[in-house]
Short mmCIF file of C-alpha atoms in Angstrom, two decimals:
data_model
loop_
_atom_site.label_atom_id
_atom_site.label_comp_id
_atom_site.label_asym_id
_atom_site.label_seq_id
_atom_site.Cartn_x
_atom_site.Cartn_y
_atom_site.Cartn_z
CA MET V 1 189.87 164.76 132.86
CA SER V 2 191.78 168.08 133.25
CA ARG V 3 195.63 168.22 133.38
CA SER V 4 197.39 170.18 136.02
CA PRO V 5 199.27 173.10 134.37
CA GLY V 6 202.70 171.86 135.83
CA ARG V 7 202.33 168.48 134.08
CA LYS V 8 203.62 169.87 130.62
CA GLN V 9 206.52 171.34 132.01
CA GLU V 10 207.36 168.20 133.94
CA ASN V 11 207.16 166.24 130.63
CA HIS V 12 209.60 168.57 129.19
CA LYS V 13 211.88 167.78 131.89
CA ILE V 14 211.46 163.99 131.61
CA SER V 15 212.13 164.49 127.84
CA ARG V 16 215.35 166.71 128.24
CA GLU V 17 216.72 163.99 130.94
CA LEU V 18 216.01 161.06 128.66
CA PHE V 19 217.44 162.99 125.44
CA VAL V 20 220.78 163.78 127.58
CA LEU V 21 221.12 159.94 128.50
CA THR V 22 220.41 158.77 125.35
CA TYR V 23 222.86 161.28 123.64
CA GLY V 24 225.52 159.85 126.13
CA ALA V 25 225.06 156.34 125.04
CA LEU V 26 225.11 157.83 121.24
CA VAL V 27 228.42 159.42 121.94
CA ALA V 28 229.83 156.27 123.83
CA GLN V 29 228.77 153.95 120.87
CA LEU V 30 230.14 156.40 118.28
CA CYS V 31 233.52 156.30 120.17
CA LYS V 32 233.68 152.62 120.09
CA ASP V 33 232.67 152.70 116.09
CA TYR V 34 235.21 155.31 114.94
CA GLU V 35 238.87 155.22 116.04
CA LYS V 36 239.52 159.16 115.29
CA ASP V 37 237.88 161.68 117.24
CA GLU V 38 237.60 163.84 113.81
CA ASP V 39 235.22 161.21 112.71
CA VAL V 40 233.07 161.23 115.77
CA ASN V 41 232.79 164.89 115.43
CA ALA V 42 231.94 164.69 111.83
CA CYS V 43 229.20 162.29 112.70
CA LEU V 44 227.61 164.02 115.16
CA ASP V 45 227.84 167.38 112.84
CA ARG V 46 225.75 165.26 110.24
CA MET V 47 223.39 163.83 112.59
CA GLY V 48 222.73 167.31 114.19
CA TYR V 49 222.48 168.80 110.73
CA SER V 50 219.73 166.35 109.78
CA ILE V 51 217.88 167.07 113.20
CA GLY V 52 218.32 170.90 112.71
CA ILE V 53 216.47 170.65 108.83
CA ARG V 54 213.46 169.04 110.54
CA LEU V 55 213.46 170.73 113.76
CA ILE V 56 213.27 174.15 112.46
CA ASP V 57 209.54 173.44 111.45
CA ASP V 58 208.88 172.54 114.98
CA PHE V 59 210.35 175.58 116.23
CA LEU V 60 208.66 177.95 113.81
CA ALA V 61 205.30 176.48 114.98
CA ARG V 62 206.00 176.55 118.78
CA SER V 63 207.32 179.90 118.91
CA ALA V 64 205.25 181.82 116.45
CA VAL V 65 208.19 184.25 115.82
CA LYS V 66 208.55 186.81 113.27
CA LYS V 67 211.40 187.26 110.49
CA CYS V 68 214.32 188.47 112.03
CA ARG V 69 215.77 191.52 110.20
CA SER V 70 219.31 191.08 111.48
CA TYR V 71 222.05 188.73 111.96
CA SER V 72 222.02 189.92 115.67
CA GLU V 73 218.50 189.51 115.99
CA THR V 74 218.83 185.85 114.68
CA ALA V 75 221.41 184.85 116.98
CA ASP V 76 219.24 186.54 119.96
CA MET V 77 216.59 184.28 118.69
CA ILE V 78 218.48 181.11 118.78
CA ALA V 79 219.87 181.72 122.31
CA GLN V 80 216.71 183.19 123.99
CA VAL V 81 213.88 181.28 122.04
CA ALA V 82 215.44 177.91 120.81
CA PHE V 83 217.74 176.90 123.47
CA LYS V 84 215.48 177.67 126.27
CA ILE V 85 212.43 175.74 124.32
CA TYR V 86 214.74 172.69 123.50
CA LEU V 87 217.40 172.74 126.31
CA GLY V 88 215.80 174.81 128.80
CA VAL V 89 218.82 177.29 128.94
CA THR V 90 219.68 180.54 127.89
CA PRO V 91 222.95 181.25 126.35
CA ARG V 92 224.23 184.87 126.37
CA VAL V 93 224.79 186.17 123.24
CA SER V 94 228.02 188.10 122.32
CA CYS V 95 229.02 189.67 118.79
CA SER V 96 232.47 188.98 118.28
CA SER V 97 233.12 190.80 114.69
CA ALA V 98 232.98 194.45 113.77
CA THR V 99 231.21 193.59 110.51
CA GLY V 100 228.14 191.99 112.61
CA ASN V 101 228.06 188.54 111.11
CA GLU V 102 230.14 186.46 113.99
CA PHE V 103 228.23 185.53 117.01
CA SER V 104 229.25 183.50 120.33
CA LEU V 105 226.59 181.66 122.28
CA ILE V 106 228.07 181.38 125.81
CA LEU V 107 226.47 178.64 127.98
CA ASP V 108 227.17 178.64 131.70
CA LYS V 109 225.28 175.52 132.08
CA ASN V 110 225.21 172.78 129.27
CA PRO V 111 222.50 170.37 129.83
CA LEU V 112 223.99 167.79 127.49
CA VAL V 113 226.93 167.44 129.82
CA ASP V 114 224.89 166.75 132.96
CA PHE V 115 226.11 163.22 133.39
CA VAL V 116 229.59 163.41 132.04
CA GLU V 117 232.47 164.09 134.49
CA GLU V 118 235.27 164.31 132.16
CA LEU V 119 236.32 163.32 128.48
CA PRO V 120 239.01 160.46 128.49
CA ALA V 121 242.55 161.49 127.91
CA GLU V 122 242.56 159.42 124.61
CA ARG V 123 239.77 161.51 123.52
CA ALA V 124 241.04 164.95 124.01
CA SER V 125 240.04 166.14 120.74
CA LEU V 126 236.47 164.90 120.66
CA CYS V 127 233.62 167.51 120.37
CA TYR V 128 231.23 165.87 122.70
CA CYS V 129 228.31 168.08 122.22
CA ASN V 130 229.01 168.67 118.41
CA LEU V 131 225.37 167.72 117.55
CA LEU V 132 224.39 171.12 118.59
CA CYS V 133 226.52 172.82 115.95
CA GLY V 134 224.97 170.55 113.24
CA VAL V 135 221.70 171.47 114.84
CA ILE V 136 221.89 175.21 114.26
CA ARG V 137 223.50 175.02 110.87
CA GLY V 138 220.71 172.66 109.69
CA ALA V 139 217.91 174.90 111.07
CA LEU V 140 219.74 178.07 109.72
CA GLU V 141 220.05 176.70 106.37
CA MET V 142 216.52 175.83 106.29
CA VAL V 143 215.87 179.70 106.74
CA HIS V 144 218.01 180.45 104.10
CA LEU V 145 221.21 181.58 106.22
CA ALA V 146 224.37 179.95 105.58
CA ALA V 147 226.47 179.83 108.25
CA GLU V 148 229.65 177.83 110.03
CA VAL V 149 229.03 176.76 113.36
CA SER V 150 231.63 175.09 115.74
CA PHE V 151 232.77 174.87 119.36
CA LEU V 152 235.23 177.75 120.55
CA GLN V 153 235.26 176.63 124.30
CA ASP V 154 234.40 173.73 126.11
CA ARG V 155 234.08 173.00 129.77
CA LEU V 156 234.74 169.48 129.24
CA LYS V 157 238.23 170.36 128.28
CA GLY V 158 238.76 172.55 131.03
CA ASP V 159 237.63 175.65 129.51
CA ALA V 160 235.75 178.24 131.66
CA VAL V 161 232.42 178.10 129.87
CA THR V 162 230.96 176.46 126.65
CA GLU V 163 231.06 178.61 123.62
CA ILE V 164 229.63 178.01 120.14
CA GLY V 165 230.49 180.24 117.36
CA ILE V 166 228.30 181.18 114.62
CA THR V 167 229.65 183.01 111.48
CA PHE V 168 227.01 183.96 108.91
CA LEU V 169 228.48 183.49 105.50
CA ARG V 170 226.61 185.89 103.30
CA LYS V 171 226.25 189.66 103.71
CA PRO V 172 222.73 190.65 104.92
CA GLU V 173 220.66 192.17 102.11
CA ASP V 174 220.39 195.60 102.06
CA ARG V 175 217.64 195.75 99.51
CA LYS V 176 214.21 197.27 101.08
CA HIS V 177 211.10 195.74 100.21
CA ARG V 178 208.86 197.67 97.65
CA ARG V 179 205.17 198.18 97.74
CA ASN V 180 202.92 198.11 94.94
#
Protein backbone atom coordinates (compact mmCIF):
# COMPACT_ATOMS: atom_id res chain seq x y z
CA MET A 1 0.00 0.00 0.00
CA SER A 2 1.45 3.38 -0.92
CA ARG A 3 1.03 6.57 1.01
CA SER A 4 0.16 9.82 -0.62
CA PRO A 5 2.93 12.45 -0.47
CA GLY A 6 0.72 14.96 1.37
CA ARG A 7 0.02 12.50 4.18
CA LYS A 8 3.29 13.15 6.06
CA GLN A 9 2.76 16.91 5.97
CA GLU A 10 -0.81 16.43 7.20
CA ASN A 11 0.43 14.32 10.13
CA HIS A 12 2.93 17.05 11.09
CA LYS A 13 0.13 19.63 11.06
CA ILE A 14 -2.01 17.44 13.29
CA SER A 15 0.95 16.86 15.62
CA ARG A 16 1.60 20.61 15.85
CA GLU A 17 -2.04 21.36 16.60
CA LEU A 18 -2.18 18.63 19.23
CA PHE A 19 1.03 19.97 20.79
CA VAL A 20 -0.36 23.53 20.84
CA LEU A 21 -3.60 22.41 22.50
CA THR A 22 -1.75 20.22 24.99
CA TYR A 23 0.71 23.02 25.71
CA GLY A 24 -2.14 25.39 26.58
CA ALA A 25 -3.53 22.85 29.03
CA LEU A 26 -0.06 22.39 30.54
CA VAL A 27 0.41 26.13 31.10
CA ALA A 28 -3.09 26.40 32.59
CA GLN A 29 -2.32 23.59 35.04
CA LEU A 30 1.02 25.16 36.01
CA CYS A 31 -0.80 28.43 36.68
CA LYS A 32 -3.10 26.54 39.05
CA ASP A 33 -0.17 24.78 40.73
CA TYR A 34 2.02 27.86 41.23
CA GLU A 35 0.94 31.20 42.64
CA LYS A 36 3.83 33.22 41.21
CA ASP A 37 4.39 33.75 37.50
CA GLU A 38 8.14 33.51 38.07
CA ASP A 39 7.69 29.93 39.31
CA VAL A 40 5.62 29.02 36.24
CA ASN A 41 8.23 30.65 33.98
CA ALA A 42 11.04 28.72 35.68
CA CYS A 43 9.13 25.45 35.40
CA LEU A 44 8.45 26.01 31.69
CA ASP A 45 12.13 26.82 31.13
CA ARG A 46 13.24 23.64 32.93
CA MET A 47 10.79 21.54 30.95
CA GLY A 48 11.95 23.12 27.70
CA TYR A 49 15.58 22.55 28.64
CA SER A 50 14.88 18.85 29.17
CA ILE A 51 13.15 18.69 25.80
CA GLY A 52 16.00 20.55 24.09
CA ILE A 53 18.73 18.22 25.33
CA ARG A 54 16.79 15.30 23.86
CA LEU A 55 15.49 17.03 20.74
CA ILE A 56 18.92 17.92 19.39
CA ASP A 57 19.57 14.31 18.36
CA ASP A 58 16.34 14.22 16.37
CA PHE A 59 17.15 17.60 14.82
CA LEU A 60 20.63 16.55 13.72
CA ALA A 61 19.30 13.27 12.27
CA ARG A 62 16.40 14.93 10.41
CA SER A 63 18.21 17.93 9.06
CA ALA A 64 21.62 16.43 8.20
CA VAL A 65 23.17 19.85 8.80
CA LYS A 66 26.88 20.47 8.86
CA LYS A 67 28.74 22.10 11.71
CA CYS A 68 28.06 25.81 12.00
CA ARG A 69 31.18 27.96 11.82
CA SER A 70 29.83 31.08 13.52
CA TYR A 71 27.15 32.27 15.88
CA SER A 72 25.28 33.87 12.99
CA GLU A 73 25.18 30.53 11.14
CA THR A 74 23.89 28.91 14.32
CA ALA A 75 21.14 31.52 14.74
CA ASP A 76 20.16 31.12 11.07
CA MET A 77 20.05 27.33 11.50
CA ILE A 78 17.76 27.65 14.52
CA ALA A 79 15.41 29.99 12.65
CA GLN A 80 15.41 28.54 9.15
CA VAL A 81 15.64 24.84 9.91
CA ALA A 82 14.70 24.01 13.51
CA PHE A 83 11.67 26.31 13.83
CA LYS A 84 10.49 25.24 10.37
CA ILE A 85 10.78 21.53 11.21
CA TYR A 86 9.13 21.62 14.62
CA LEU A 87 6.75 24.59 14.55
CA GLY A 88 6.22 25.24 10.86
CA VAL A 89 7.35 28.87 11.04
CA THR A 90 10.53 30.69 10.06
CA PRO A 91 11.49 33.60 12.31
CA ARG A 92 13.61 36.48 11.07
CA VAL A 93 17.09 36.69 12.54
CA SER A 94 18.55 39.96 13.69
CA CYS A 95 22.06 40.46 15.10
CA SER A 96 21.84 42.92 17.95
CA SER A 97 25.48 43.35 19.00
CA ALA A 98 28.73 44.54 17.49
CA THR A 99 30.53 41.52 18.95
CA GLY A 100 28.25 39.16 16.99
CA ASN A 101 27.16 37.06 19.93
CA GLU A 102 23.62 38.43 20.48
CA PHE A 103 20.76 37.59 18.15
CA SER A 104 17.02 37.97 18.08
CA LEU A 105 14.55 35.56 16.55
CA ILE A 106 11.52 37.58 15.50
CA LEU A 107 8.31 35.64 15.01
CA ASP A 108 5.51 37.34 13.14
CA LYS A 109 3.37 34.30 13.93
CA ASN A 110 3.83 32.14 17.02
CA PRO A 111 1.97 28.84 16.67
CA LEU A 112 2.05 28.19 20.42
CA VAL A 113 -0.44 31.02 20.93
CA ASP A 114 -2.88 30.09 18.15
CA PHE A 115 -5.61 29.30 20.67
CA VAL A 116 -4.75 32.01 23.22
CA GLU A 117 -6.56 35.32 23.06
CA GLU A 118 -4.79 37.17 25.87
CA LEU A 119 -3.18 36.60 29.23
CA PRO A 120 -5.29 37.28 32.33
CA ALA A 121 -4.48 40.60 34.03
CA GLU A 122 -3.33 38.80 37.18
CA ARG A 123 -0.75 36.88 35.08
CA ALA A 124 0.96 39.93 33.58
CA SER A 125 4.50 38.63 34.19
CA LEU A 126 3.77 35.14 32.84
CA CYS A 127 6.01 34.23 29.92
CA TYR A 128 3.54 31.86 28.25
CA CYS A 129 5.99 30.45 25.68
CA ASN A 130 9.01 30.21 27.99
CA LEU A 131 9.29 26.54 27.05
CA LEU A 132 10.84 27.67 23.75
CA CYS A 133 13.67 29.44 25.57
CA GLY A 134 14.48 26.29 27.49
CA VAL A 135 14.38 24.14 24.34
CA ILE A 136 16.80 26.43 22.52
CA ARG A 137 19.13 26.68 25.53
CA GLY A 138 19.14 22.90 26.10
CA ALA A 139 19.76 22.07 22.45
CA LEU A 140 22.59 24.61 22.19
CA GLU A 141 24.20 23.28 25.34
CA MET A 142 24.25 19.78 23.88
CA VAL A 143 26.36 21.06 20.96
CA HIS A 144 28.66 22.84 23.44
CA LEU A 145 27.28 26.34 23.00
CA ALA A 146 26.36 28.00 26.28
CA ALA A 147 23.69 30.65 25.81
CA GLU A 148 21.18 32.79 27.65
CA VAL A 149 17.77 32.72 25.99
CA SER A 150 14.84 34.93 26.94
CA PHE A 151 11.77 36.64 25.58
CA LEU A 152 12.36 40.29 24.71
CA GLN A 153 8.91 41.00 23.27
CA ASP A 154 5.66 39.07 23.34
CA ARG A 155 2.48 39.63 21.35
CA LEU A 156 0.48 38.25 24.25
CA LYS A 157 1.71 41.24 26.25
CA GLY A 158 0.77 43.79 23.60
CA ASP A 159 4.06 43.97 21.68
CA ALA A 160 4.04 44.18 17.88
CA VAL A 161 6.00 40.92 17.47
CA THR A 162 7.28 38.01 19.48
CA GLU A 163 11.04 38.26 19.92
CA ILE A 164 13.37 35.72 21.50
CA GLY A 165 16.84 36.93 22.45
CA ILE A 166 19.84 34.59 22.30
CA THR A 167 23.17 35.62 23.82
CA PHE A 168 26.06 33.22 23.27
CA LEU A 169 28.22 33.25 26.39
CA ARG A 170 31.61 32.18 25.06
CA LYS A 171 33.81 33.76 22.46
CA PRO A 172 34.02 31.79 19.22
CA GLU A 173 37.21 29.83 18.96
CA ASP A 174 39.79 31.44 16.73
CA ARG A 175 41.86 28.29 16.40
CA LYS A 176 42.05 26.76 12.98
CA HIS A 177 42.19 23.02 12.66
CA ARG A 178 45.57 21.74 11.55
CA ARG A 179 45.95 18.88 9.18
CA ASN A 180 48.62 16.36 9.90
